[in-house]
Amino acid sequence: MDKFFGNLHAVLAVSLVLAVGLMFAPYFNPPLGLWNGVFQWLHVFFGITWIGLLYYFNFVQIPTMPKIPAELKPGISKFIAPKALFFFRYAALLTVITGLTLAWLYNELEDALLLRENARLIGIGMWLALVMAANVWFIIWPNQKKALGLVEADDATKAKAAKAAMIASRLNVLLSLPMLLAMTNYH
């Protein structure tokens, strides 16, 4: 058992096989069909990953970094943060792609994006998520590359970039609760 649970890829592969197997069970019958069920599942998975990492950064990493001894900080900035940021930004992208796909499958993409009355709540959630994803890709990630030293930057630029990334990340925390409310209370 230690060998199996020590291998994250094996655990994920078995989890995926179990989930796919469940999709073929006679009682797996999403109201709007298999593809809606699959995209709903993927959307929730990627969304949990994205928001989970957002909360990790804001509730754990950012407040803890000032308390970490200087000689230990490179372990986070060179190894943990870049890997976490990879999953963070791609989870954001895949959450948006699967969400837009779901809205299209539900035939409500246009109504939601235009905030029409029949899809206004989900539309608000979608727009909040789009703003948050834009923050991830166009503000947080470019600034984190500087702050973490993944691209050349002097100390003043790194400090300014870290602050800009933190503010954008905190904006995403601020938007996350209304976004989650809109997303989970529509259907």
CSV table of C-alpha atoms in Angstrom, one decimal:
chain,number,residue,atom,x,y,z
A,1,MET,CA,0.0,0.0,0.0
A,2,ASP,CA,2.8,2.4,0.8
A,3,LYS,CA,4.2,2.1,-2.8
A,4,PHE,CA,0.8,2.7,-4.3
A,5,PHE,CA,-0.2,5.7,-2.2
A,6,GLY,CA,3.4,7.0,-2.5
A,7,ASN,CA,2.8,7.4,-6.3
A,8,LEU,CA,0.5,10.3,-6.9
A,9,HIS,CA,0.2,9.5,-10.6
A,10,ALA,CA,-1.0,5.9,-9.8
A,11,VAL,CA,-3.5,7.2,-7.3
A,12,LEU,CA,-4.9,9.8,-9.8
A,13,ALA,CA,-5.1,7.2,-12.5
A,14,VAL,CA,-7.1,4.8,-10.3
A,15,SER,CA,-9.3,7.7,-9.2
A,16,LEU,CA,-10.0,8.6,-12.8
A,17,VAL,CA,-10.7,4.9,-13.7
A,18,LEU,CA,-13.2,4.8,-10.8
A,19,ALA,CA,-14.9,8.0,-11.9
A,20,VAL,CA,-15.2,6.9,-15.5
A,21,GLY,CA,-16.5,3.5,-14.3
A,22,LEU,CA,-19.1,5.4,-12.3
A,23,MET,CA,-20.2,7.2,-15.5
A,24,PHE,CA,-21.2,3.9,-17.0
A,25,ALA,CA,-23.2,2.8,-14.0
A,26,PRO,CA,-26.9,2.6,-14.6
A,27,TYR,CA,-27.7,5.2,-12.0
A,28,PHE,CA,-25.4,7.8,-13.6
A,29,ASN,CA,-28.0,9.8,-15.5
A,30,PRO,CA,-27.3,13.5,-15.7
A,31,PRO,CA,-30.5,15.3,-16.5
A,32,LEU,CA,-29.1,16.8,-19.7
A,33,GLY,CA,-27.0,13.9,-20.9
A,34,LEU,CA,-23.5,12.4,-20.6
A,35,TRP,CA,-21.5,15.3,-22.0
A,36,ASN,CA,-23.1,17.7,-19.6
A,37,GLY,CA,-22.3,15.4,-16.8
A,38,VAL,CA,-18.7,15.0,-17.8
A,39,PHE,CA,-18.1,18.7,-18.4
A,40,GLN,CA,-19.9,19.5,-15.1
A,41,TRP,CA,-17.5,17.1,-13.3
A,42,LEU,CA,-14.5,18.5,-15.1
A,43,HIS,CA,-15.6,22.1,-14.3
A,44,VAL,CA,-16.0,21.3,-10.6
A,45,PHE,CA,-12.6,19.4,-10.5
A,46,PHE,CA,-10.7,22.2,-12.1
A,47,GLY,CA,-12.6,24.9,-10.1
A,48,ILE,CA,-11.7,23.1,-6.8
A,49,THR,CA,-8.1,22.9,-7.9
A,50,TRP,CA,-8.0,26.6,-8.9
A,51,ILE,CA,-9.8,28.0,-5.9
A,52,GLY,CA,-8.0,25.6,-3.5
A,53,LEU,CA,-4.7,26.9,-4.7
A,54,LEU,CA,-5.9,30.5,-4.5
A,55,TYR,CA,-6.8,29.9,-0.9
A,56,TYR,CA,-3.5,28.1,-0.2
A,57,PHE,CA,-1.5,31.0,-1.5
A,58,ASN,CA,-3.6,33.6,0.4
A,59,PHE,CA,-4.3,31.7,3.7
A,60,VAL,CA,-1.0,29.8,4.0
A,61,GLN,CA,1.9,30.8,1.8
A,62,ILE,CA,1.6,34.6,1.8
A,63,PRO,CA,1.1,35.0,5.6
A,64,THR,CA,3.8,32.3,6.4
A,65,MET,CA,6.6,33.6,4.1
A,66,PRO,CA,7.7,36.4,6.4
A,67,LYS,CA,8.1,33.9,9.3
A,68,ILE,CA,10.3,31.5,7.3
A,69,PRO,CA,14.1,31.8,7.9
A,70,ALA,CA,15.9,33.3,4.9
A,71,GLU,CA,17.9,30.2,4.2
A,72,LEU,CA,14.7,28.1,3.8
A,73,LYS,CA,12.8,30.5,1.5
A,74,PRO,CA,14.4,29.3,-1.7
A,75,GLY,CA,12.8,25.9,-1.1
A,76,ILE,CA,9.4,27.6,-1.5
A,77,SER,CA,10.3,30.2,-4.1
A,78,LYS,CA,12.4,27.9,-6.3
A,79,PHE,CA,10.4,24.6,-6.0
A,80,ILE,CA,7.0,24.8,-4.4
A,81,ALA,CA,5.6,28.2,-5.7
A,82,PRO,CA,6.5,27.6,-9.4
A,83,LYS,CA,4.9,24.2,-9.4
A,84,ALA,CA,1.8,25.4,-7.5
A,85,LEU,CA,1.6,28.4,-9.9
A,86,PHE,CA,1.6,26.0,-12.9
A,87,PHE,CA,-1.4,24.1,-11.6
A,88,PHE,CA,-3.0,27.4,-10.4
A,89,ARG,CA,-3.0,29.1,-13.8
A,90,TYR,CA,-3.9,26.0,-15.8
A,91,ALA,CA,-6.7,25.1,-13.4
A,92,ALA,CA,-8.0,28.6,-14.0
A,93,LEU,CA,-7.8,28.2,-17.7
A,94,LEU,CA,-9.5,24.8,-17.7
A,95,THR,CA,-12.2,26.0,-15.3
A,96,VAL,CA,-13.1,28.8,-17.7
A,97,ILE,CA,-13.0,26.5,-20.8
A,98,THR,CA,-15.1,23.8,-19.2
A,99,GLY,CA,-17.5,26.5,-17.8
A,100,LEU,CA,-18.0,28.1,-21.2
A,101,THR,CA,-18.5,24.7,-22.7
A,102,LEU,CA,-21.1,23.9,-20.1
A,103,ALA,CA,-23.0,27.1,-20.7
A,104,TRP,CA,-22.9,26.3,-24.5
A,105,LEU,CA,-24.1,22.8,-23.8
A,106,TYR,CA,-27.0,24.2,-21.6
A,107,ASN,CA,-27.7,26.6,-24.5
A,108,GLU,CA,-27.3,29.6,-22.2
A,109,LEU,CA,-23.8,31.0,-23.1
A,110,GLU,CA,-25.1,34.1,-25.0
A,111,ASP,CA,-27.8,34.8,-22.4
A,112,ALA,CA,-25.3,34.5,-19.5
A,113,LEU,CA,-22.6,36.6,-21.1
A,114,LEU,CA,-25.1,39.3,-22.0
A,115,LEU,CA,-26.6,39.1,-18.4
A,116,ARG,CA,-30.1,38.5,-19.7
A,117,GLU,CA,-32.7,38.0,-17.0
A,118,ASN,CA,-33.1,34.2,-17.5
A,119,ALA,CA,-29.3,33.6,-17.0
A,120,ARG,CA,-28.2,36.7,-15.0
A,121,LEU,CA,-27.0,34.9,-11.9
A,122,ILE,CA,-24.8,32.4,-13.8
A,123,GLY,CA,-23.7,35.3,-16.1
A,124,ILE,CA,-22.5,37.3,-13.1
A,125,GLY,CA,-20.6,34.2,-11.9
A,126,MET,CA,-19.1,33.7,-15.3
A,127,TRP,CA,-17.9,37.4,-15.6
A,128,LEU,CA,-16.4,37.2,-12.1
A,129,ALA,CA,-14.6,34.0,-13.1
A,130,LEU,CA,-13.3,35.6,-16.3
A,131,VAL,CA,-12.0,38.6,-14.4
A,132,MET,CA,-10.3,36.3,-11.9
A,133,ALA,CA,-8.8,34.2,-14.7
A,134,ALA,CA,-7.5,37.3,-16.4
A,135,ASN,CA,-5.9,38.3,-13.1
A,136,VAL,CA,-4.2,34.9,-12.9
A,137,TRP,CA,-2.7,35.0,-16.4
A,138,PHE,CA,-2.1,38.7,-17.0
A,139,ILE,CA,-1.3,40.1,-13.6
A,140,ILE,CA,-0.4,37.4,-11.0
A,141,TRP,CA,1.7,35.1,-13.3
A,142,PRO,CA,3.8,37.8,-15.0
A,143,ASN,CA,4.5,39.5,-11.6
A,144,GLN,CA,5.2,36.2,-9.8
A,145,LYS,CA,7.8,35.3,-12.5
A,146,LYS,CA,9.7,38.5,-11.5
A,147,ALA,CA,9.1,38.1,-7.8
A,148,LEU,CA,10.3,34.5,-7.8
A,149,GLY,CA,13.3,35.3,-10.0
A,150,LEU,CA,12.1,33.2,-12.9
A,151,VAL,CA,12.9,36.2,-15.1
A,152,GLU,CA,15.5,38.8,-14.5
A,153,ALA,CA,14.5,41.6,-12.2
A,154,ASP,CA,16.3,43.8,-9.7
A,155,ASP,CA,15.3,43.8,-6.1
A,156,ALA,CA,13.0,46.9,-6.3
A,157,THR,CA,11.2,45.4,-9.3
A,158,LYS,CA,10.8,42.0,-7.5
A,159,ALA,CA,9.3,43.8,-4.5
A,160,LYS,CA,6.9,45.8,-6.7
A,161,ALA,CA,5.9,42.7,-8.6
A,162,ALA,CA,5.3,40.7,-5.5
A,163,LYS,CA,3.0,43.4,-4.2
A,164,ALA,CA,1.1,43.7,-7.5
A,165,ALA,CA,0.7,39.8,-7.6
A,166,MET,CA,-0.5,39.8,-4.0
A,167,ILE,CA,-3.1,42.6,-4.6
A,168,ALA,CA,-4.5,40.8,-7.7
A,169,SER,CA,-4.6,37.5,-5.8
A,170,ARG,CA,-6.4,39.2,-2.9
A,171,LEU,CA,-8.9,40.7,-5.4
A,172,ASN,CA,-9.5,37.1,-6.6
A,173,VAL,CA,-10.2,36.0,-3.0
A,174,LEU,CA,-12.6,38.9,-2.7
A,175,LEU,CA,-14.4,37.9,-6.0
A,176,SER,CA,-14.3,34.2,-5.2
A,177,LEU,CA,-17.2,34.1,-2.7
A,178,PRO,CA,-19.7,35.9,-4.8
A,179,MET,CA,-18.5,34.0,-7.9
A,180,LEU,CA,-19.0,30.7,-6.0
A,181,LEU,CA,-22.5,31.8,-4.8
A,182,ALA,CA,-23.5,32.7,-8.3
A,183,MET,CA,-22.2,29.4,-9.8
A,184,THR,CA,-23.6,27.1,-7.2
A,185,ASN,CA,-27.1,28.6,-6.9
A,186,TYR,CA,-28.0,28.8,-10.6
A,187,HIS,CA,-28.8,25.2,-11.6
